[in-house]
Every structure is written in structure tokens, then in C-alpha cells.
XYZ file of C-alpha atoms in Angstrom:
496
model
C -46.899 67.121 95.093
C -47.812 66.272 99.460
C -45.992 69.674 100.824
C -48.762 71.506 97.179
C -51.409 69.790 98.933
C -50.793 70.414 102.477
C -50.665 73.767 101.465
C -53.840 74.315 100.535
C -55.597 72.427 102.511
C -54.001 75.537 105.616
C -55.250 77.875 103.227
C -58.755 77.613 103.760
C -58.294 77.013 107.270
C -60.217 79.454 109.332
C -59.977 81.896 112.263
C -60.591 80.955 115.652
C -64.759 81.829 116.156
C -64.247 85.495 117.578
C -61.442 86.755 114.786
C -63.994 85.565 112.472
C -67.080 88.056 114.291
C -64.030 90.701 114.180
C -62.709 90.333 110.271
C -66.781 90.773 109.960
C -67.092 93.611 111.817
C -64.267 94.924 109.550
C -64.932 94.156 105.866
C -62.925 96.055 103.529
C -61.438 96.279 100.161
C -62.563 97.007 96.675
C -61.953 95.446 93.198
C -60.273 95.054 89.396
C -60.729 94.259 86.373
C -58.289 92.352 84.651
C -55.900 94.735 81.213
C -55.020 96.931 84.265
C -58.233 96.907 86.219
C -60.731 98.589 83.423
C -64.170 97.075 84.667
C -63.441 95.189 81.244
C -60.048 93.133 80.165
C -59.491 95.332 77.117
C -56.707 98.216 76.689
C -56.950 100.596 79.427
C -57.613 104.222 77.345
C -55.487 107.292 77.460
C -54.501 108.215 81.060
C -56.159 111.958 82.454
C -53.759 113.272 85.300
C -54.275 112.401 88.345
C -56.164 114.375 90.163
C -54.932 115.756 93.723
C -54.797 113.715 96.743
C -58.623 114.247 98.776
C -56.728 112.759 101.786
C -54.701 109.691 102.868
C -54.842 105.628 104.309
C -52.999 102.911 106.109
C -53.033 99.313 105.461
C -55.099 96.537 105.314
C -57.747 97.716 104.123
C -59.423 94.004 104.097
C -57.916 90.826 106.817
C -58.456 88.104 104.517
C -55.744 86.896 101.912
C -55.943 86.694 97.805
C -57.370 90.475 97.267
C -59.463 91.415 94.172
C -60.563 95.141 93.446
C -62.275 96.881 91.105
C -63.780 100.247 91.094
C -67.544 100.712 89.118
C -69.394 103.542 89.037
C -68.160 105.737 91.768
C -67.140 102.627 94.511
C -64.980 100.008 94.970
C -65.539 96.084 95.523
C -63.264 94.203 97.012
C -63.490 89.969 97.029
C -60.852 88.059 99.394
C -60.744 84.263 99.688
C -62.935 83.518 102.897
C -62.760 79.936 102.383
C -67.547 78.519 102.836
C -68.814 81.538 100.436
C -67.592 84.924 98.208
C -67.761 87.756 100.074
C -67.703 91.078 98.338
C -67.106 94.397 100.293
C -67.811 98.350 98.714
C -66.943 101.986 99.429
C -67.039 104.663 97.592
C -63.219 104.953 99.489
C -59.993 102.888 99.780
C -60.022 104.641 103.143
C -63.422 103.015 104.576
C -63.465 99.671 102.768
C -61.714 98.148 106.353
C -64.582 99.201 108.127
C -67.188 98.453 105.710
C -69.530 95.517 106.160
C -69.358 92.092 104.212
C -72.580 90.700 102.202
C -72.260 86.968 100.857
C -72.979 86.794 97.059
C -72.574 83.755 96.322
C -72.259 79.906 98.181
C -72.321 76.825 96.075
C -74.661 75.014 97.679
C -73.200 71.998 94.889
C -71.854 68.843 96.736
C -68.702 68.525 94.200
C -67.903 72.112 94.637
C -69.323 73.848 97.597
C -66.495 74.053 100.555
C -62.396 75.129 99.961
C -64.170 78.311 98.531
C -60.842 80.489 97.336
C -59.646 82.847 95.144
C -62.376 84.409 93.607
C -62.485 86.943 90.828
C -65.358 88.910 89.263
C -65.047 90.867 85.511
C -68.061 92.877 83.688
C -69.047 91.727 80.232
C -72.518 93.215 78.417
C -74.197 94.567 80.780
C -73.352 91.345 83.531
C -70.882 90.697 85.599
C -69.628 86.946 85.811
C -67.888 85.924 88.803
C -64.803 83.398 88.753
C -64.163 80.948 91.768
C -62.555 77.925 92.813
C -63.687 75.569 95.078
C -63.668 72.379 95.992
C -65.166 68.718 97.953
C -63.731 69.381 100.897
C -60.587 67.411 99.067
C -57.046 69.880 98.190
C -56.884 68.118 95.520
C -60.663 67.699 93.889
C -60.538 71.728 93.862
C -61.861 73.205 90.235
C -63.108 76.163 88.703
C -66.221 77.457 88.242
C -68.299 80.540 86.914
C -71.508 82.399 88.215
C -73.712 85.128 86.489
C -74.366 87.462 87.290
C -79.234 88.706 86.896
C -78.058 92.271 86.772
C -75.146 94.943 86.460
C -74.439 94.832 89.736
C -70.956 93.434 91.397
C -72.862 92.371 93.884
C -75.220 90.109 92.498
C -77.660 88.125 92.930
C -75.847 85.951 90.906
C -76.121 81.819 89.824
C -74.276 79.056 88.744
C -73.117 79.533 84.929
C -70.782 76.151 84.353
C -67.672 74.656 86.293
C -64.816 75.308 83.572
C -62.254 72.823 82.227
C -60.424 72.584 79.350
C -60.469 69.342 76.871
C -56.931 68.129 78.018
C -57.699 68.407 81.522
C -61.172 67.731 82.089
C -60.605 65.902 85.971
C -57.573 67.416 87.399
C -56.447 70.367 90.331
C -56.895 73.728 88.714
C -56.966 76.979 90.816
C -56.959 80.629 91.248
C -59.012 81.778 87.795
C -58.489 85.314 85.577
C -60.200 86.037 82.125
C -58.025 88.772 79.912
C -59.007 90.048 77.121
C -56.059 89.579 74.302
C -56.582 90.532 70.071
C -59.668 90.897 70.651
C -60.514 87.598 72.177
C -60.655 86.145 75.998
C -58.618 83.472 77.064
C -58.528 82.047 80.268
C -55.709 82.478 83.221
C -54.450 79.433 85.835
C -53.085 77.406 87.701
C -53.371 73.790 87.637
C -51.430 70.443 86.672
C -48.691 70.696 84.060
C -45.808 69.199 83.179
C -43.480 71.816 84.963
C -45.307 72.185 88.298
C -48.486 70.611 89.920
C -49.674 74.509 90.549
C -48.758 74.950 86.916
C -49.881 78.403 84.821
C -51.826 77.438 81.745
C -53.745 79.709 79.804
C -57.128 78.291 76.784
C -58.875 80.190 75.003
C -62.929 80.702 76.123
C -66.266 82.055 73.067
C -67.688 83.470 75.590
C -67.368 84.558 79.308
C -68.700 80.881 80.359
C -67.550 78.661 77.700
C -63.795 76.598 77.235
C -63.739 76.211 73.565
C -59.795 74.597 73.765
C -56.866 72.737 74.904
C -54.737 74.928 77.930
C -51.671 75.606 76.270
C -48.585 74.414 79.944
C -45.992 77.850 80.413
C -43.153 77.064 81.677
C -43.114 80.301 84.268
C -39.709 81.016 86.054
C -40.132 81.751 89.834
C -36.741 81.236 91.949
C -38.371 78.513 93.660
C -39.801 74.971 92.262
C -43.309 74.161 93.866
C -45.547 77.148 92.986
C -46.816 79.548 89.980
C -51.028 81.270 90.679
C -52.568 84.083 90.630
C -52.196 85.422 87.425
C -53.071 88.771 86.484
C -52.887 90.828 83.961
C -51.897 94.381 82.702
C -52.701 95.870 79.545
C -50.478 98.649 77.812
C -47.549 99.993 75.499
C -48.190 97.497 73.541
C -48.563 94.326 75.198
C -50.183 92.180 77.209
C -48.212 91.708 81.531
C -48.905 89.107 83.071
C -47.623 88.610 86.487
C -48.004 85.485 89.206
C -47.358 84.683 92.447
C -43.739 81.660 92.891
C -42.684 80.522 96.282
C -45.353 78.648 98.584
C -48.012 81.632 100.260
C -46.713 80.585 103.328
C -43.034 81.166 103.399
C -41.778 84.323 103.202
C -40.120 84.310 100.066
C -44.213 84.274 98.092
C -42.544 86.856 95.267
C -44.446 87.880 92.408
C -42.844 87.533 88.368
C -43.704 88.340 84.840
C -44.180 87.408 81.818
C -45.228 89.164 78.431
C -46.404 88.223 75.208
C -46.799 90.876 72.533
C -49.850 92.674 71.445
C -49.796 90.643 67.537
C -49.010 87.200 69.595
C -51.263 84.279 70.633
C -51.034 83.319 73.803
C -51.485 80.242 72.905
C -47.943 79.926 71.941
C -45.914 79.203 74.471
C -42.342 80.586 72.607
C -44.460 83.499 72.488
C -44.342 85.058 76.093
C -41.287 86.429 77.494
C -39.950 85.194 80.115
C -38.700 88.555 82.460
C -36.270 86.812 85.372
C -36.122 88.117 88.584
C -39.078 89.182 91.356
C -41.068 92.086 91.120
C -42.300 92.318 94.699
C -40.839 91.057 96.925
C -40.637 90.382 100.659
C -38.914 93.742 102.875
C -36.884 92.726 106.160
C -36.838 96.113 106.810
C -40.518 96.709 106.646
C -41.548 94.381 107.793
C -43.443 92.985 104.767
C -43.078 89.312 104.146
C -44.895 87.222 101.784
C -46.248 90.172 99.224
C -48.515 88.107 96.309
C -51.472 86.974 95.297
C -52.469 90.019 93.928
C -54.900 92.163 91.264
C -54.235 95.106 89.719
C -57.291 98.219 89.640
C -57.108 102.197 88.100
C -58.216 104.724 90.238
C -61.186 106.882 90.060
C -60.340 108.733 87.792
C -57.987 106.662 85.460
C -54.961 108.177 86.223
C -53.430 105.969 88.532
C -52.147 102.045 88.390
C -52.537 100.551 91.949
C -52.077 96.985 93.163
C -53.853 95.113 95.665
C -51.754 92.176 97.228
C -51.969 89.920 100.437
C -48.517 89.422 102.764
C -47.697 88.591 105.920
C -45.764 90.779 108.856
C -43.976 87.365 110.310
C -41.142 85.800 108.754
C -42.148 82.376 109.009
C -43.993 79.631 107.362
C -47.438 80.055 107.468
C -50.689 80.280 106.391
C -52.531 82.386 108.948
C -52.099 86.631 108.616
C -52.421 87.053 105.122
C -53.943 90.437 105.183
C -54.428 92.834 102.593
C -53.344 95.748 101.223
C -52.739 98.287 98.570
C -50.167 100.823 97.080
C -49.614 102.143 93.555
C -47.716 101.017 90.588
C -45.617 102.850 87.703
C -44.335 102.381 84.438
C -40.535 101.586 83.611
C -39.041 103.300 80.560
C -38.928 100.190 78.660
C -42.846 99.821 78.750
C -43.258 97.057 81.483
C -44.677 97.761 84.890
C -43.082 98.820 87.893
C -44.618 97.273 91.756
C -41.916 99.267 93.801
C -41.283 97.611 96.738
C -44.533 96.367 99.991
C -45.057 99.344 102.138
C -45.100 98.870 105.661
C -48.686 97.669 107.375
C -49.546 101.154 108.665
C -47.217 102.943 106.293
C -49.166 106.638 104.643
C -50.440 106.344 101.931
C -52.457 108.779 99.225
C -55.526 108.240 98.415
C -56.062 107.086 94.695
C -56.632 110.119 92.210
C -59.963 111.307 91.781
C -61.314 109.378 95.564
C -63.763 111.311 96.959
C -61.961 110.636 100.916
C -62.031 112.361 103.682
C -59.374 109.387 104.565
C -58.771 108.515 107.759
C -56.705 109.761 110.980
C -54.354 107.756 113.794
C -53.499 108.082 116.888
C -50.331 105.802 118.319
C -49.726 104.488 121.491
C -47.455 107.409 121.926
C -50.143 109.721 122.115
C -49.215 110.910 119.024
C -52.020 112.085 116.589
C -52.720 113.829 113.422
C -56.233 113.923 113.844
C -57.754 114.738 117.800
C -57.294 112.618 120.288
C -54.558 110.483 122.528
C -54.491 107.764 124.729
C -54.014 107.945 128.712
C -52.886 105.209 130.865
C -53.738 103.616 134.290
C -51.431 101.500 136.168
C -47.863 100.549 135.356
C -47.154 99.453 131.488
C -43.816 98.408 129.321
C -42.630 100.408 125.958
C -40.640 100.165 123.635
C -39.328 99.941 120.551
C -38.481 95.700 120.641
C -41.414 95.153 118.280
C -39.697 97.576 115.403
C -41.167 97.032 111.675
C -44.023 94.590 112.919
C -45.706 98.234 115.344
C -46.571 101.871 113.946
C -43.616 103.824 114.833
C -41.754 100.999 115.723
C -42.968 101.250 119.561
C -45.786 99.396 121.652
C -46.784 99.137 125.214
C -47.650 96.134 127.096
C -48.483 95.028 130.735
C -50.325 92.180 132.202
C -51.906 93.643 135.193
C -55.067 92.676 135.605
C -57.149 96.274 136.055
C -54.402 98.167 134.043
C -55.839 100.531 131.356
C -55.309 102.083 128.448
C -57.900 104.861 127.250
C -58.388 106.058 123.011
C -59.987 109.105 123.338
C -61.391 110.428 119.434
C -63.825 112.343 118.034
C -65.556 110.589 115.539
C -67.739 107.313 114.165
C -65.980 104.446 114.692
C -62.291 103.149 115.417
C -60.093 100.500 114.713
C -57.797 99.237 117.126
C -54.007 96.935 115.842
C -51.403 95.423 117.681
C -49.579 92.356 117.810
C -50.791 89.697 118.425
C -48.240 87.403 120.260
C -47.698 83.199 122.311
C -47.363 85.664 125.396
C -50.711 87.194 125.737
C -53.865 87.415 126.575
C -57.643 88.649 127.477
C -57.982 92.271 127.070
C -62.052 93.602 127.212
C -63.107 96.381 124.977
C -65.828 98.604 125.744
C -66.645 102.009 123.840
C -67.708 105.183 125.824
C -68.390 102.662 129.354
C -70.696 100.523 127.087
C -70.233 96.626 128.325
C -67.371 94.724 127.166
C -66.695 92.848 124.816
C -64.025 90.843 125.330
C -60.807 90.004 122.769
C -58.417 87.162 122.939
C -54.681 88.427 121.410
C -52.215 85.481 121.408
C -51.300 83.962 118.282
C -49.190 80.883 118.136
C -46.399 83.364 116.465
C -46.100 86.538 116.811
C -47.754 88.928 114.508
C -47.995 92.561 114.514
C -50.648 95.607 113.463
C -53.100 92.426 114.068
C -56.898 93.972 113.620
C -57.718 93.603 117.433
C -61.051 95.391 117.171
C -63.646 98.005 115.150
C -66.344 99.601 116.970
C -69.336 99.699 115.650
C -70.885 103.283 113.952
C -71.055 105.093 116.816
C -72.975 109.066 116.591
C -70.190 111.802 115.418
C -68.918 113.578 118.381
C -65.977 113.107 121.447
C -65.852 109.194 122.664
C -64.091 107.176 124.805
C -62.615 103.577 123.959
C -60.812 101.595 126.929
C -58.740 98.569 126.797
C -58.838 96.382 129.862
C -56.305 93.672 130.916
C -58.286 91.042 132.041
C -54.963 89.410 133.838
C -56.437 86.304 132.190
C -55.655 84.106 129.101
C -56.192 81.040 126.959
C -54.873 77.645 127.685
C -52.061 78.475 124.707
C -50.564 81.450 125.747
C -47.781 82.084 128.622
C -48.856 85.217 130.283
C -51.503 87.010 130.170
C -50.009 90.312 128.277
C -52.462 93.473 126.661
C -51.031 95.088 124.143
C -52.056 98.242 122.171
C -50.185 99.965 119.187
C -52.495 101.558 116.893
C -55.580 103.259 116.049
C -57.875 104.391 112.886
C -60.289 106.270 113.207
C -63.233 107.640 110.815
C -65.049 111.251 111.292
C -67.591 110.696 109.113
């Protein structure tokens, strides 16, 4: 249990102030409902044929963990764990989520649950949105489940407090990661909390309405390849079954992964024996692609309703750490036996077709070696090292780096905004980054462990046209850094 408490305490740790500022500029992602990510839980409608892809995109789409996405009335909505409040990002295209601005939609004020705010999920019932989240008084073991209700029919609120969610047989007990599913016309609350199998074990309880738990929770003895955690339940309904996927192992470990149980459409979710355990991980680390610890996910439907997608967090480092968990998305499929096929997690930077029906137009990339699939390139002054030693932690497996004060890397691009991604490492120092010759922003590229394709900087919105972004090596570093290297790797450019 000590392991679980430590894991959760570290999960809520906040980034360093500069990185927080960068991430808030970034913003971005989607949102989904349970049961196939429809806005309201329930069986999905027959899917239309997917539309032709309107553009491409690359991950990550947000720098936070524990993502939840839905598509509603022409927009994606995304929430991730932020620690002190619930924030959402919204965009018409998935490619725009990274640059979307965050909005604080709910900030708890009750001292018993106004800190360590984790894992928000939001569902629509009868024209209102219900925001489920985990919070505590600052002590991990005091985490409980709460729900807020929207004033109208907008996922971004405003919201007001509605209820604390506690099954009668688990009042006053540790509980996290709420998810809601409709099965057989009835609502159920699934969550992770105390049971006979794990400290963080899976439980499911009946609900009489979206804010009321109406009976005792049933404990589910879910498998997972490691003993300590079963958390983050998510649901799909298709082919006569309810599919419940969940995350197993400690989220700090590279082996954090997704497993699954399922339930026949006519079965009772409160009958533990009715749940069928599927053996083996559905979604797990992909060392070749530099993806570790993929999990805490949800599902959403493409804008035209023809495709199913997964949104999840994962890391670029194999070290045991609670940092570096970024939000990614990719399309999923279905097996011949009717079960979901999640595939393998793709490398950060892998080019994806936008979800079908997504209006695009997407973004384009510029690699550190000057290659680009759009109008742009990069030029260097001074001597820079380059090579492929960073492998899967870098875009195209290569990057450039220098610690010589005054050396520059200047990106030219045509568009309205640019984001820079590169390695953070123990030997990295400060870079000065400026747009069109303006005042520089100082960015610290150091980290206690090596992490790949980290979003280092996102420019402000710019007038459409040709621009430059200059990265200058300062030769300076913080006291914890072993050297003052500056690394450059990938740029993402938006054109509208």
C-alpha cells in the first residue's frame, strides 16, 4: 500500500514554473463519452463509411496525463489531470489541440476535496454535462470521487458542485478514477479503490441518476500482469458486449499497460461472475517506438461517427517516473470475434491521418536536418553536433545539439504558429528562443532523466505569412545540470 500512496502523491506533482507556463500556452485535446465515446453512454449507432482523411497530425496533443476526450457539436473537448483544478481544451480539429488555450472549468473550494484533483471525465445526460473527478484534502489516502453539474449544455460549463459519490459499503474509503457506463438501460459507476484484491482495485456500483450511487459496489478481481494497481476503467459497447478496459501496474513504471474484461449485453454488471477476463495486455510498451507506460485512457468517436479512437498517456523514457506522461491519440480497430483491437502505441511524431470527418487542415513538420513536408527549413550558426544516438526519442531518429554560447538554430516557416519539440536531458542548459527578432524567452532544457520529444516552446499566434524562430545557446545552466547543451529536433507549424 505504501507503494500506491507514493505513486499517487507523485502523480499530482506540478511541473517547474517555466514548464507550466509553456504547457498552458500549448493546451489541447479532445474528449469522449463512455460506451464507444458517444456523448451519452449507450450503444453506438451503426457507423457510416469513414470520410477521406482531410489532413495529418502528430502526437503529443497535450502535455498532461489521464486524458479524457469527446467530440460534441463540431468540436473536440479534452481534459487531463492538472492537480489544482479541472481544465479543458477545445478545438475543431484534433491537429489544433496542442495549440488550443486551456480554460479552467471547475475549481473545487471545499477543503476536503480541493487539492490533488485528478482524472476528470465528463458525460452528457438530458442536456446537461456531469463532470466526474478525483480530489483530496492533500493526503493521497483521502482521495474521494465527486461530480459537478453544468448550468447548461456546454461541456466547458459553468459547473456547480452536485455530489460526493460513495457506495454504501465503501463510505469514507479511498476511491479514484470514476467512469460512468449505461448497460441494459441503467447507469453504473466504475472506479478504482479499496477492495479485497487491491488497494487500487476495480469496483462497480449502481446509480439511480448521474449524481447518486444507489447501492453497494461490487469488487472485480481483474487480472493485470502485476499485483499493485487496477485503475482508469473505460468502456466500449459493441457486438453484444460491454468491453471494460483498464490500466494495470504502477503508472510510473514503463510496464503500465491496458487490460480488459467484458460483459454480455444481458448480464448484470453487479454480478462479479458475469465478467469475462481477457488474458494478456491489449496495449503495452513499444520499445522500438520509444513508447513506455501507455495507459489511463478513454475512447472517442471521429467527427463523422465512423471511427473509434483511443486517447491515452505514455512516456518517452523507460525509467520509473511520474513525469513525462503526455497525451496521445490513435485509431483503434475491431477483431473478428467482436473485441476491440487497440494495436500498438505509435511513436511520438508518427504521422497520422486525422480522424474521419475532421475538417483539418492539419499541421506540417520541419526536422532538425532541414527536411520538411511544408514550406520551411532550419539553418545553423557555429558548430553543432548531430547524430542518431537518441533513436526513438527523436523525430526521424536524429537531433542537433550544442553548448557553445551564441550558436543559433534558426527555423523559417510559413504559417501562424510554431511549436518546438526536443530532448530534455541531464546535461542540457538554457536556450533563448525568439520570434521574428523579438525579445527572447528563456527555456530550461534540463531534466533529471532523459526524455524525448518534449514540447519546449509554443509561439504566440502570429499573422499569416513567413516568420523566423531562433534558438540561441546561452552557455548557461541551472545548478543541477551537468552541462549547458541545447538540443533541437522537431517543429510543428500551423498555417491558419
